[in-house]
mmCIF file of C-alpha atoms in Angstrom:
data_model
loop_
_atom_site.group_PDB
_atom_site.id
_atom_site.type_symbol
_atom_site.label_atom_id
_atom_site.label_comp_id
_atom_site.label_asym_id
_atom_site.label_seq_id
_atom_site.Cartn_x
_atom_site.Cartn_y
_atom_site.Cartn_z
ATOM 1 C CA MET Y 89 -0.035 0.003 0.219
ATOM 2 C CA ARG Y 90 1.070 3.518 -0.866
ATOM 3 C CA ASP Y 91 1.745 6.103 2.054
ATOM 4 C CA ASN Y 92 1.759 9.498 2.231
ATOM 5 C CA GLN Y 93 5.598 9.631 3.185
ATOM 6 C CA ASP Y 94 8.317 11.522 1.181
ATOM 7 C CA SER Y 95 10.735 8.958 -0.525
ATOM 8 C CA ILE Y 96 13.167 11.922 -1.242
ATOM 9 C CA VAL Y 97 13.704 15.156 0.934
ATOM 10 C CA ILE Y 98 16.188 17.668 -0.171
ATOM 11 C CA THR Y 99 16.669 20.435 2.169
ATOM 12 C CA ASN Y 100 18.983 23.439 1.487
ATOM 13 C CA VAL Y 101 21.469 21.444 -0.683
ATOM 14 C CA THR Y 102 24.496 23.727 -2.190
ATOM 15 C CA LYS Y 103 27.107 21.721 -4.590
ATOM 16 C CA SER Y 104 30.305 23.181 -5.199
ATOM 17 C CA PHE Y 105 33.494 22.046 -7.177
ATOM 18 C CA LYS Y 106 36.837 23.439 -6.635
ATOM 19 C CA LYS Y 107 38.978 24.161 -9.764
ATOM 20 C CA THR Y 108 42.523 24.970 -9.653
ATOM 21 C CA SER Y 109 44.439 26.505 -12.656
ATOM 22 C CA ARG Y 110 47.928 25.959 -13.334
ATOM 23 C CA LYS Y 111 50.080 28.628 -15.010
ATOM 24 C CA ASN Y 112 52.974 28.059 -17.295
ATOM 25 C CA GLU Y 113 51.508 24.480 -18.176
ATOM 26 C CA TYR Y 114 53.992 22.268 -20.314
ATOM 27 C CA THR Y 115 51.911 20.781 -23.275
ATOM 28 C CA THR Y 116 54.957 18.645 -24.872
ATOM 29 C CA VAL Y 117 57.320 16.102 -23.499
ATOM 30 C CA LYS Y 118 60.316 18.035 -24.123
ATOM 31 C CA SER Y 119 59.136 20.867 -22.281
ATOM 32 C CA GLU Y 120 57.988 18.845 -19.427
ATOM 33 C CA LEU Y 121 61.559 17.074 -19.317
ATOM 34 C CA VAL Y 122 63.342 20.181 -19.118
ATOM 35 C CA ARG Y 123 61.092 21.361 -16.093
ATOM 36 C CA LEU Y 124 61.892 18.434 -14.500
ATOM 37 C CA LEU Y 125 65.715 18.666 -14.896
ATOM 38 C CA THR Y 126 65.815 21.860 -13.782
ATOM 39 C CA PHE Y 127 63.679 21.647 -10.889
ATOM 40 C CA LYS Y 128 61.381 24.314 -12.259
ATOM 41 C CA ARG Y 129 58.105 24.242 -10.024
ATOM 42 C CA ARG Y 130 54.693 24.545 -11.617
ATOM 43 C CA LEU Y 131 52.707 27.782 -10.792
ATOM 44 C CA ILE Y 132 49.515 27.247 -9.231
ATOM 45 C CA GLU Y 133 46.915 29.923 -9.438
ATOM 46 C CA PRO Y 134 44.593 30.187 -6.224
ATOM 47 C CA ALA Y 135 41.619 27.530 -6.215
ATOM 48 C CA THR Y 136 38.222 28.796 -7.468
ATOM 49 C CA HIS Y 137 34.693 27.373 -6.655
ATOM 50 C CA ILE Y 138 32.250 26.583 -9.297
ATOM 51 C CA THR Y 139 28.681 26.195 -7.755
ATOM 52 C CA ALA Y 140 26.414 23.854 -9.665
ATOM 53 C CA LEU Y 141 23.662 23.832 -7.170
ATOM 54 C CA ARG Y 142 22.416 26.494 -4.574
ATOM 55 C CA GLY Y 143 19.927 26.154 -1.663
ATOM 56 C CA VAL Y 144 17.918 23.553 -3.555
ATOM 57 C CA ASP Y 145 14.786 22.455 -1.602
ATOM 58 C CA LEU Y 146 12.815 19.277 -3.071
ATOM 59 C CA ARG Y 147 10.357 16.696 -1.501
ATOM 60 C CA VAL Y 148 9.069 13.998 -3.781
ATOM 61 C CA PRO Y 149 6.187 12.025 -2.418
ATOM 62 C CA LYS Y 150 6.488 8.240 -2.379
ATOM 63 C CA GLY Y 151 4.979 6.510 -5.586
ATOM 64 C CA SER Y 152 5.132 9.728 -7.308
ATOM 65 C CA THR Y 153 6.897 10.101 -10.964
ATOM 66 C CA ILE Y 154 8.785 13.525 -11.308
ATOM 67 C CA GLY Y 155 10.538 15.106 -14.200
ATOM 68 C CA ILE Y 156 13.397 17.275 -14.035
ATOM 69 C CA VAL Y 157 13.732 19.751 -16.671
ATOM 70 C CA GLY Y 158 16.208 22.564 -17.551
ATOM 71 C CA ARG Y 159 18.653 23.601 -20.080
ATOM 72 C CA ASN Y 160 22.214 21.697 -20.321
ATOM 73 C CA GLY Y 161 24.668 22.898 -17.637
ATOM 74 C CA SER Y 162 21.612 23.807 -15.265
ATOM 75 C CA GLY Y 163 22.635 21.525 -12.510
ATOM 76 C CA LYS Y 164 20.129 18.378 -13.430
ATOM 77 C CA SER Y 165 22.894 15.817 -13.782
ATOM 78 C CA THR Y 166 24.328 17.189 -10.653
ATOM 79 C CA LEU Y 167 21.574 16.645 -8.619
ATOM 80 C CA LEU Y 168 20.974 13.057 -9.811
ATOM 81 C CA LYS Y 169 24.670 12.397 -8.901
ATOM 82 C CA LEU Y 170 23.972 13.838 -5.162
ATOM 83 C CA LEU Y 171 20.602 11.469 -4.981
ATOM 84 C CA THR Y 172 22.653 8.416 -5.847
ATOM 85 C CA GLY Y 173 25.413 9.274 -3.552
ATOM 86 C CA ILE Y 174 28.012 9.704 -6.247
ATOM 87 C CA TYR Y 175 28.596 13.078 -4.977
ATOM 88 C CA ALA Y 176 28.151 14.767 -1.281
ATOM 89 C CA PRO Y 177 26.569 18.082 -0.638
ATOM 90 C CA THR Y 178 28.564 20.774 0.235
ATOM 91 C CA THR Y 179 26.102 21.940 2.172
ATOM 92 C CA GLY Y 180 22.406 20.651 3.144
ATOM 93 C CA THR Y 181 21.020 17.549 3.566
ATOM 94 C CA ILE Y 182 19.619 14.664 1.510
ATOM 95 C CA GLN Y 183 17.336 12.092 2.545
ATOM 96 C CA VAL Y 184 16.118 8.746 0.249
ATOM 97 C CA LYS Y 185 14.174 6.233 1.696
ATOM 98 C CA GLY Y 186 14.453 2.471 0.283
ATOM 99 C CA ARG Y 187 16.634 0.969 -2.283
ATOM 100 C CA ILE Y 188 17.710 3.432 -5.025
ATOM 101 C CA SER Y 189 18.290 2.077 -8.657
ATOM 102 C CA ALA Y 190 19.840 4.311 -11.240
ATOM 103 C CA LEU Y 191 20.439 4.508 -15.051
ATOM 104 C CA LEU Y 192 22.855 7.812 -15.560
ATOM 105 C CA GLU Y 193 25.811 7.630 -17.937
ATOM 106 C CA LEU Y 194 25.554 4.937 -20.634
ATOM 107 C CA GLY Y 195 27.194 1.836 -18.987
ATOM 108 C CA ALA Y 196 28.153 3.533 -15.928
ATOM 109 C CA GLY Y 197 28.743 0.703 -13.042
ATOM 110 C CA PHE Y 198 29.815 -1.970 -15.475
ATOM 111 C CA HIS Y 199 33.452 -3.380 -15.753
ATOM 112 C CA PRO Y 200 34.187 -3.558 -19.462
ATOM 113 C CA ASP Y 201 36.306 -6.713 -19.117
ATOM 114 C CA PHE Y 202 33.682 -8.680 -17.297
ATOM 115 C CA THR Y 203 30.706 -10.595 -18.845
ATOM 116 C CA GLY Y 204 27.288 -9.326 -18.913
ATOM 117 C CA ARG Y 205 26.350 -12.152 -16.497
ATOM 118 C CA GLU Y 206 29.262 -11.140 -13.962
ATOM 119 C CA ASN Y 207 27.977 -7.511 -14.323
ATOM 120 C CA ILE Y 208 24.605 -7.991 -13.388
ATOM 121 C CA LEU Y 209 25.754 -10.064 -10.135
ATOM 122 C CA ILE Y 210 28.240 -7.434 -9.167
ATOM 123 C CA ASN Y 211 25.862 -4.566 -9.492
ATOM 124 C CA GLY Y 212 22.899 -6.607 -8.048
ATOM 125 C CA ILE Y 213 25.327 -6.977 -4.605
ATOM 126 C CA ILE Y 214 26.281 -3.475 -5.023
ATOM 127 C CA LEU Y 215 22.481 -2.536 -4.775
ATOM 128 C CA GLY Y 216 21.730 -4.846 -1.526
ATOM 129 C CA MET Y 217 20.562 -8.110 -3.176
ATOM 130 C CA GLY Y 218 21.646 -11.391 -1.939
ATOM 131 C CA ARG Y 219 23.249 -14.074 -4.269
ATOM 132 C CA ALA Y 220 20.399 -16.298 -3.874
ATOM 133 C CA GLU Y 221 17.853 -13.434 -4.816
ATOM 134 C CA LEU Y 222 20.008 -12.520 -7.771
ATOM 135 C CA LYS Y 223 20.534 -16.029 -8.964
ATOM 136 C CA ALA Y 224 16.692 -16.300 -9.098
ATOM 137 C CA ARG Y 225 16.013 -13.285 -11.095
ATOM 138 C CA MET Y 226 19.316 -14.082 -13.491
ATOM 139 C CA PRO Y 227 17.120 -15.573 -16.355
ATOM 140 C CA GLU Y 228 14.448 -12.760 -16.174
ATOM 141 C CA ILE Y 229 17.093 -10.118 -16.427
ATOM 142 C CA ILE Y 230 18.658 -11.634 -19.376
ATOM 143 C CA GLU Y 231 15.683 -12.396 -20.985
ATOM 144 C CA PHE Y 232 14.496 -8.750 -20.929
ATOM 145 C CA ALA Y 233 17.933 -7.330 -22.002
ATOM 146 C CA GLU Y 234 17.658 -9.456 -25.031
ATOM 147 C CA LEU Y 235 21.376 -10.310 -25.564
ATOM 148 C CA GLY Y 236 21.121 -13.864 -26.308
ATOM 149 C CA ASP Y 237 24.851 -15.360 -26.191
ATOM 150 C CA PHE Y 238 26.417 -11.955 -26.021
ATOM 151 C CA ILE Y 239 25.441 -12.444 -22.245
ATOM 152 C CA ASP Y 240 28.476 -14.277 -21.444
ATOM 153 C CA GLU Y 241 30.770 -11.906 -23.516
ATOM 154 C CA PRO Y 242 32.912 -9.183 -22.141
ATOM 155 C CA VAL Y 243 30.999 -5.979 -22.244
ATOM 156 C CA ARG Y 244 33.535 -3.783 -23.907
ATOM 157 C CA THR Y 245 32.282 -5.940 -26.878
ATOM 158 C CA TYR Y 246 28.830 -4.485 -26.732
ATOM 159 C CA SER Y 247 27.262 -1.743 -28.750
ATOM 160 C CA SER Y 248 25.599 1.174 -26.879
ATOM 161 C CA GLY Y 249 22.201 -0.423 -27.390
ATOM 162 C CA MET Y 250 23.262 -3.668 -26.064
ATOM 163 C CA PHE Y 251 24.730 -1.841 -22.932
ATOM 164 C CA MET Y 252 21.755 0.103 -22.613
ATOM 165 C CA ARG Y 253 19.378 -2.813 -22.457
ATOM 166 C CA LEU Y 254 21.714 -4.741 -20.253
ATOM 167 C CA ALA Y 255 21.623 -1.538 -17.508
ATOM 168 C CA PHE Y 256 17.946 -1.034 -18.141
ATOM 169 C CA ALA Y 257 17.269 -4.524 -17.193
ATOM 170 C CA VAL Y 258 19.348 -4.781 -14.216
ATOM 171 C CA ALA Y 259 18.315 -0.987 -12.844
ATOM 172 C CA THR Y 260 14.503 -2.608 -13.047
ATOM 173 C CA HIS Y 261 14.752 -5.839 -11.680
ATOM 174 C CA VAL Y 262 16.535 -5.382 -8.759
ATOM 175 C CA ASP Y 263 13.414 -4.141 -6.706
ATOM 176 C CA PRO Y 264 14.206 -0.855 -6.447
ATOM 177 C CA ASP Y 265 12.043 1.774 -4.440
ATOM 178 C CA VAL Y 266 13.335 4.898 -6.159
ATOM 179 C CA LEU Y 267 14.246 4.805 -9.649
ATOM 180 C CA ILE Y 268 16.293 7.452 -11.257
ATOM 181 C CA ILE Y 269 16.956 7.980 -15.022
ATOM 182 C CA ASP Y 270 19.038 10.457 -16.924
ATOM 183 C CA GLU Y 271 18.187 10.516 -20.732
ATOM 184 C CA ILE Y 272 19.067 6.619 -21.000
ATOM 185 C CA LEU Y 273 15.442 6.026 -22.751
ATOM 186 C CA SER Y 274 16.323 8.026 -25.630
ATOM 187 C CA VAL Y 275 19.128 5.059 -26.609
ATOM 188 C CA GLY Y 276 17.827 2.220 -28.446
ATOM 189 C CA ASP Y 277 15.318 0.999 -31.176
ATOM 190 C CA GLU Y 278 11.731 1.721 -31.036
ATOM 191 C CA HIS Y 279 10.912 -1.881 -29.788
ATOM 192 C CA PHE Y 280 13.101 -1.590 -26.782
ATOM 193 C CA ASN Y 281 11.874 1.969 -26.128
ATOM 194 C CA ARG Y 282 7.880 0.383 -25.984
ATOM 195 C CA LYS Y 283 9.144 -2.226 -23.685
ATOM 196 C CA SER Y 284 11.159 -0.123 -21.697
ATOM 197 C CA MET Y 285 8.079 2.400 -21.212
ATOM 198 C CA ALA Y 286 6.000 -0.713 -20.351
ATOM 199 C CA LYS Y 287 8.107 -1.441 -17.761
ATOM 200 C CA MET Y 288 8.120 1.687 -16.215
ATOM 201 C CA ASN Y 289 4.326 1.920 -16.321
ATOM 202 C CA GLU Y 290 4.470 -1.280 -14.317
ATOM 203 C CA PHE Y 291 6.820 0.886 -11.930
ATOM 204 C CA ARG Y 292 4.390 3.356 -11.420
ATOM 205 C CA ARG Y 293 1.364 1.408 -10.998
ATOM 206 C CA SER Y 294 3.234 -0.561 -8.193
ATOM 207 C CA GLY Y 295 4.086 2.703 -6.162
ATOM 208 C CA ARG Y 296 7.577 3.193 -6.704
ATOM 209 C CA THR Y 297 9.202 6.550 -6.967
ATOM 210 C CA ILE Y 298 10.830 7.801 -10.393
ATOM 211 C CA VAL Y 299 12.934 10.428 -10.886
ATOM 212 C CA LEU Y 300 13.420 11.300 -14.568
ATOM 213 C CA VAL Y 301 15.683 14.026 -16.138
ATOM 214 C CA THR Y 302 14.839 14.380 -19.950
ATOM 215 C CA HIS Y 303 14.618 17.115 -22.539
ATOM 216 C CA ASP Y 304 11.401 15.487 -23.653
ATOM 217 C CA LEU Y 305 8.903 17.812 -22.591
ATOM 218 C CA SER Y 306 5.856 16.079 -24.064
ATOM 219 C CA THR Y 307 6.871 12.791 -22.035
ATOM 220 C CA VAL Y 308 7.023 15.231 -18.769
ATOM 221 C CA GLU Y 309 3.708 16.347 -19.580
ATOM 222 C CA ARG Y 310 2.052 12.898 -20.163
ATOM 223 C CA TRP Y 311 3.818 10.907 -17.696
ATOM 224 C CA CYS Y 312 4.943 12.718 -14.732
ATOM 225 C CA ASP Y 313 2.849 13.738 -11.896
ATOM 226 C CA ALA Y 314 5.246 16.804 -11.154
ATOM 227 C CA ALA Y 315 7.813 18.639 -12.423
ATOM 228 C CA ALA Y 316 10.841 20.929 -11.324
ATOM 229 C CA TRP Y 317 12.715 22.917 -13.608
ATOM 230 C CA ILE Y 318 16.439 23.777 -12.646
ATOM 231 C CA ASP Y 319 17.860 26.739 -13.819
ATOM 232 C CA GLY Y 320 21.127 28.402 -12.743
ATOM 233 C CA GLY Y 321 21.632 26.030 -10.037
ATOM 234 C CA ARG Y 322 18.135 26.813 -8.364
ATOM 235 C CA ILE Y 323 15.076 25.192 -8.628
ATOM 236 C CA ARG Y 324 12.862 27.886 -10.407
ATOM 237 C CA MET Y 325 9.659 26.242 -10.299
ATOM 238 C CA HIS Y 326 8.079 23.022 -9.181
ATOM 239 C CA GLY Y 327 4.868 22.022 -9.306
ATOM 240 C CA PRO Y 328 2.263 19.886 -11.764
ATOM 241 C CA SER Y 329 4.190 18.954 -14.850
ATOM 242 C CA LYS Y 330 2.093 20.691 -17.321
ATOM 243 C CA ASP Y 331 2.258 24.016 -15.657
ATOM 244 C CA VAL Y 332 6.012 23.801 -15.125
ATOM 245 C CA VAL Y 333 6.676 22.547 -18.635
ATOM 246 C CA ARG Y 334 4.265 25.400 -19.937
ATOM 247 C CA GLU Y 335 6.577 28.167 -18.073
ATOM 248 C CA TYR Y 336 9.708 26.330 -19.182
ATOM 249 C CA ARG Y 337 8.698 26.446 -22.639
ATOM 250 C CA ARG Y 338 7.631 30.230 -22.432
ATOM 251 C CA ALA Y 339 11.249 31.143 -20.846
ATOM 252 C CA VAL Y 340 12.953 29.202 -23.779
ATOM 253 C CA ALA Y 341 11.022 31.060 -26.571
ATOM 254 C CA ALA Y 342 11.820 34.060 -24.689
ATOM 255 C CA ALA Y 343 15.563 33.232 -24.604
ATOM 256 C CA GLU Y 344 15.331 32.112 -28.470
ATOM 257 C CA ALA Y 345 13.587 35.530 -29.310
ATOM 258 C CA GLU Y 346 16.537 37.456 -27.494
ATOM 259 C CA ALA Y 347 19.070 35.321 -29.464
ATOM 260 C CA LEU Y 348 17.680 36.437 -32.753
ATOM 261 C CA LYS Y 349 18.432 39.712 -31.770
ATOM 262 C CA THR Y 350 21.936 39.588 -30.121
ATOM 263 C CA GLY Y 351 23.194 36.472 -31.980
ATOM 264 C CA HIS Y 352 24.022 34.996 -28.650
ATOM 265 C CA SER Y 353 21.715 32.188 -27.266
ATOM 266 C CA ALA Y 354 21.150 32.053 -23.102
ATOM 267 C CA LEU Y 355 20.405 28.654 -23.685
ATOM 268 C CA ASP Y 356 24.286 28.190 -24.685
ATOM 269 C CA GLN Y 357 25.881 30.043 -21.588
ATOM 270 C CA PRO Y 358 26.423 27.577 -18.696
ATOM 271 C CA GLY Y 359 25.563 29.307 -15.434
ATOM 272 C CA LEU Y 360 23.151 32.051 -16.958
ATOM 273 C CA ALA Y 361 19.567 31.858 -16.188
ATOM 274 C CA LEU Y 362 16.694 31.979 -18.739
ATOM 275 C CA PRO Y 363 15.124 35.325 -18.457
ATOM 276 C CA ALA Y 364 12.075 36.136 -16.231
ATOM 277 C CA THR Y 365 8.919 35.782 -18.275
ATOM 278 C CA ALA Y 366 5.971 38.083 -17.364
ATOM 279 C CA PRO Y 367 2.789 37.004 -15.722
ATOM 280 C CA VAL Y 368 0.160 36.138 -18.467
ATOM 281 C CA ALA Y 369 -3.062 38.184 -17.978
ATOM 282 C CA GLU Y 370 -6.375 37.028 -18.729
ATOM 283 C CA GLU Y 371 -7.309 37.423 -22.421
ATOM 284 C CA LYS Y 372 -10.261 36.807 -24.788
ATOM 285 C CA ALA Y 373 -10.638 33.691 -26.582
ATOM 286 C CA PRO Y 374 -8.479 33.198 -29.812
ATOM 287 C CA LEU Y 375 -10.291 33.440 -33.053
ATOM 288 C CA GLY Y 376 -8.841 30.600 -34.525
ATOM 289 C CA SER Y 377 -8.143 26.947 -33.222
ATOM 290 C CA VAL Y 378 -6.754 23.544 -34.005
ATOM 291 C CA HIS Y 379 -8.355 20.533 -32.415
ATOM 292 C CA ALA Y 380 -6.611 17.493 -33.987
ATOM 293 C CA VAL Y 381 -3.179 16.829 -35.583
ATOM 294 C CA ARG Y 382 -2.440 13.784 -37.598
ATOM 295 C CA VAL Y 383 0.829 12.658 -39.227
ATOM 296 C CA ARG Y 384 1.372 10.184 -42.150
ATOM 297 C CA ASP Y 385 3.762 9.016 -44.584
ATOM 298 C CA GLY Y 386 3.504 9.172 -48.409
ATOM 299 C CA LYS Y 387 1.302 5.849 -48.152
ATOM 300 C CA GLY Y 388 -0.961 7.368 -45.975
ATOM 301 C CA GLU Y 389 0.292 5.303 -42.954
ATOM 302 C CA THR Y 390 1.281 6.468 -39.250
ATOM 303 C CA PRO Y 391 4.309 4.450 -38.492
ATOM 304 C CA VAL Y 392 5.933 4.294 -35.132
ATOM 305 C CA ALA Y 393 8.775 6.142 -36.070
ATOM 306 C CA PHE Y 394 9.645 8.129 -39.188
ATOM 307 C CA GLY Y 395 12.556 7.367 -41.033
ATOM 308 C CA ALA Y 396 14.807 10.122 -42.322
ATOM 309 C CA ASP Y 397 14.304 9.759 -45.932
ATOM 310 C CA ALA Y 398 10.475 9.344 -45.694
ATOM 311 C CA SER Y 399 8.040 11.713 -46.790
ATOM 312 C CA LEU Y 400 5.655 13.309 -43.706
ATOM 313 C CA PHE Y 401 2.173 14.813 -44.175
ATOM 314 C CA VAL Y 402 0.787 17.086 -41.345
ATOM 315 C CA ASP Y 403 -2.806 17.144 -41.693
ATOM 316 C CA PHE Y 404 -4.467 19.158 -38.819
ATOM 317 C CA ASP Y 405 -8.168 20.128 -38.280
ATOM 318 C CA TRP Y 406 -9.113 23.987 -37.198
ATOM 319 C CA SER Y 407 -11.918 26.155 -36.643
ATOM 320 C CA PHE Y 408 -12.746 29.862 -36.758
ATOM 321 C CA SER Y 409 -15.200 31.518 -34.497
ATOM 322 C CA GLU Y 410 -15.974 34.018 -37.097
ATOM 323 C CA PRO Y 411 -15.046 35.234 -40.602
ATOM 324 C CA VAL Y 412 -11.307 35.968 -40.436
ATOM 325 C CA LYS Y 413 -8.347 36.492 -42.478
ATOM 326 C CA ALA Y 414 -6.527 33.064 -41.617
ATOM 327 C CA LYS Y 415 -3.017 32.301 -41.116
ATOM 328 C CA PHE Y 416 -1.829 28.672 -40.360
ATOM 329 C CA ASN Y 417 1.727 27.989 -38.547
ATOM 330 C CA VAL Y 418 3.825 24.838 -37.676
ATOM 331 C CA ASP Y 419 6.973 25.055 -35.707
ATOM 332 C CA LEU Y 420 8.784 21.713 -35.125
ATOM 333 C CA MET Y 421 10.708 21.772 -31.944
ATOM 334 C CA SER Y 422 13.727 19.289 -30.663
ATOM 335 C CA SER Y 423 13.343 17.542 -27.520
ATOM 336 C CA ASP Y 424 15.110 20.288 -25.768
ATOM 337 C CA GLY Y 425 13.141 22.973 -26.558
ATOM 338 C CA ARG Y 426 15.066 24.513 -29.658
ATOM 339 C CA LEU Y 427 12.962 25.520 -32.772
ATOM 340 C CA VAL Y 428 13.973 23.435 -35.936
ATOM 341 C CA PHE Y 429 12.045 25.183 -38.337
ATOM 342 C CA SER Y 430 8.976 27.302 -38.856
ATOM 343 C CA THR Y 431 6.809 27.806 -41.481
ATOM 344 C CA GLY Y 432 3.476 29.732 -42.279
ATOM 345 C CA PHE Y 433 0.911 30.085 -44.648
ATOM 346 C CA ASP Y 434 -1.894 32.672 -45.571
ATOM 347 C CA GLY Y 435 -5.269 30.958 -45.522
ATOM 348 C CA GLY Y 436 -7.344 33.665 -47.060
ATOM 349 C CA GLN Y 437 -10.703 34.567 -45.770
ATOM 350 C CA ARG Y 438 -12.061 31.709 -43.696
ATOM 351 C CA SER Y 439 -14.936 30.551 -41.422
ATOM 352 C CA GLY Y 440 -16.258 27.440 -39.630
ATOM 353 C CA SER Y 441 -13.952 24.543 -39.615
ATOM 354 C CA GLY Y 442 -11.788 22.813 -42.091
ATOM 355 C CA THR Y 443 -8.780 20.431 -42.645
ATOM 356 C CA SER Y 444 -5.173 21.727 -43.894
ATOM 357 C CA THR Y 445 -2.260 19.812 -44.900
ATOM 358 C CA LEU Y 446 1.701 20.353 -44.449
ATOM 359 C CA GLU Y 447 3.870 18.260 -46.917
ATOM 360 C CA LEU Y 448 7.351 17.650 -46.225
ATOM 361 C CA SER Y 449 9.205 15.685 -49.158
ATOM 362 C CA ARG Y 450 11.788 14.417 -46.829
ATOM 363 C CA VAL Y 451 11.880 14.474 -43.175
ATOM 364 C CA GLY Y 452 15.622 14.821 -42.991
ATOM 365 C CA LEU Y 453 16.139 14.596 -39.161
ATOM 366 C CA GLY Y 454 18.241 12.854 -36.787
ATOM 367 C CA GLY Y 455 16.461 10.036 -34.597
ATOM 368 C CA GLY Y 456 14.896 11.400 -31.486
ATOM 369 C CA VAL Y 457 11.596 12.751 -30.172
ATOM 370 C CA TYR Y 458 10.323 15.959 -31.894
ATOM 371 C CA GLU Y 459 7.102 18.336 -31.308
ATOM 372 C CA LEU Y 460 4.961 19.842 -33.748
ATOM 373 C CA LEU Y 461 3.164 22.935 -32.585
ATOM 374 C CA VAL Y 462 0.304 23.718 -35.202
ATOM 375 C CA SER Y 463 -1.780 26.749 -34.785
ATOM 376 C CA ALA Y 464 -4.475 28.530 -36.771
ATOM 377 C CA ALA Y 465 -4.930 32.599 -35.797
ATOM 378 C CA GLY Y 466 -7.456 35.190 -37.567
ATOM 379 C CA ASN Y 467 -6.795 38.888 -38.242
ATOM 380 C CA GLY Y 468 -3.102 38.842 -37.255
ATOM 381 C CA GLU Y 469 -3.731 37.911 -33.655
ATOM 382 C CA THR Y 470 -1.000 36.534 -31.512
ATOM 383 C CA ILE Y 471 -0.758 32.745 -31.209
ATOM 384 C CA LYS Y 472 -0.971 31.895 -27.553
ATOM 385 C CA ASN Y 473 -1.737 27.918 -27.516
ATOM 386 C CA PRO Y 474 -0.555 25.942 -30.610
ATOM 387 C CA PHE Y 475 -1.766 22.337 -30.637
ATOM 388 C CA ARG Y 476 1.339 19.859 -29.693
ATOM 389 C CA HIS Y 477 1.988 16.692 -31.513
ATOM 390 C CA ALA Y 478 4.877 14.525 -30.944
ATOM 391 C CA LEU Y 479 6.941 13.162 -33.982
ATOM 392 C CA HIS Y 480 9.379 10.237 -33.627
ATOM 393 C CA VAL Y 481 12.048 9.993 -36.215
ATOM 394 C CA ALA Y 482 13.863 6.593 -36.053
ATOM 395 C CA PRO Y 483 17.756 6.740 -35.420
ATOM 396 C CA SER Y 484 20.053 6.482 -38.308
ATOM 397 C CA ASP Y 485 23.543 6.688 -39.200
ATOM 398 C CA GLY Y 486 25.578 9.513 -38.290
ATOM 399 C CA VAL Y 487 25.424 12.238 -35.840
ATOM 400 C CA GLY Y 488 23.174 15.912 -35.361
ATOM 401 C CA LEU Y 489 19.876 17.110 -36.030
ATOM 402 C CA VAL Y 490 19.544 16.799 -39.485
ATOM 403 C CA ARG Y 491 20.232 14.469 -41.842
ATOM 404 C CA PRO Y 492 20.486 16.451 -45.320
ATOM 405 C CA GLU Y 493 20.622 14.638 -48.818
ATOM 406 C CA LEU Y 494 24.683 14.366 -49.288
ATOM 407 C CA ARG Y 495 26.736 12.928 -52.255
ATOM 408 C CA TRP Y 496 30.417 12.398 -52.104
ATOM 409 C CA SER Y 497 32.808 12.313 -54.874
ATOM 410 C CA VAL Y 498 36.533 12.017 -55.190
ATOM 411 C CA LYS Y 499 38.657 13.301 -57.992
#
């Protein structure tokens, strides 16, 4: 039975790191030998301190799922490492009740020269399980990881996907009370993503506590009971997930608008907080709205994930409360809230309801989860609440956000 206790209590936690800088660094073997032979000492500058988190207070009720959002460098991963005991707080206290299991950096906690089976035993023992219990659960863990004969091979021979499957299988089968995840679910094929999400839902139903750090804001809205937004090392907002995500999106949009003016994005500057957003006053209902979005490929089908080379059609149903000069707009956002592209279309005089379609001859995106923001506005009104729809793109070769059509030649 679930109770009303808090699984996690963080009280006034600050975490600082010491950074020392050396003057007259020797960057070659020859210069280093000269320094040693002449008995010259390195000149050390006074140590400086970098504060990653400052004055953080947070309570996570037992059995709840909380999403941690914020730009890169805001302190999210530092918080998770404090929760798991990798770091100790500089000041303040952290209480975590029950057994903790964590999925942080890919492959963290696995010895590369040990087999998958040996790593399961080692990690299980570290997490507090007995040998008899581990041996009883071993077949279930191996089956879930889908590694086949590779379970008895050194994990240094594993691909990133195999690493992830093993790490997830171990973390979720050691009976944790608190599960901590740092973006690990974004690695892997669609089949295992579905399987892992089903396992996570099983965790939620059983009353476990889950802490999830992710840039996939749609997942936070749909899946988390609450969210905490970390900005500049502080908790800027904590509350219902939809409220927190809405305010975070507004701040990101404001930062990107400023970047267009200055050429310097606040999102790329570590330690710099996002600008404050003004409270939204109550306004009259918009003239136009979008109430349904469907995505399909050239065959009229909706795959689980679109390939980079697939064509994409976005159909959306709209309505206007009175005759207007219509404007339709579609924005595509990356999982960390960045604008990938924006396109608009003048729809002429419109009234009532209808359907419009945007066609992309080629998706051209790297693998991951994106978000379509589709809107209909009338008579030049400002868009307030676009319809949001997740777009899944299958992983492909290469890195980066886009997959342009390329041709190589050698002469």
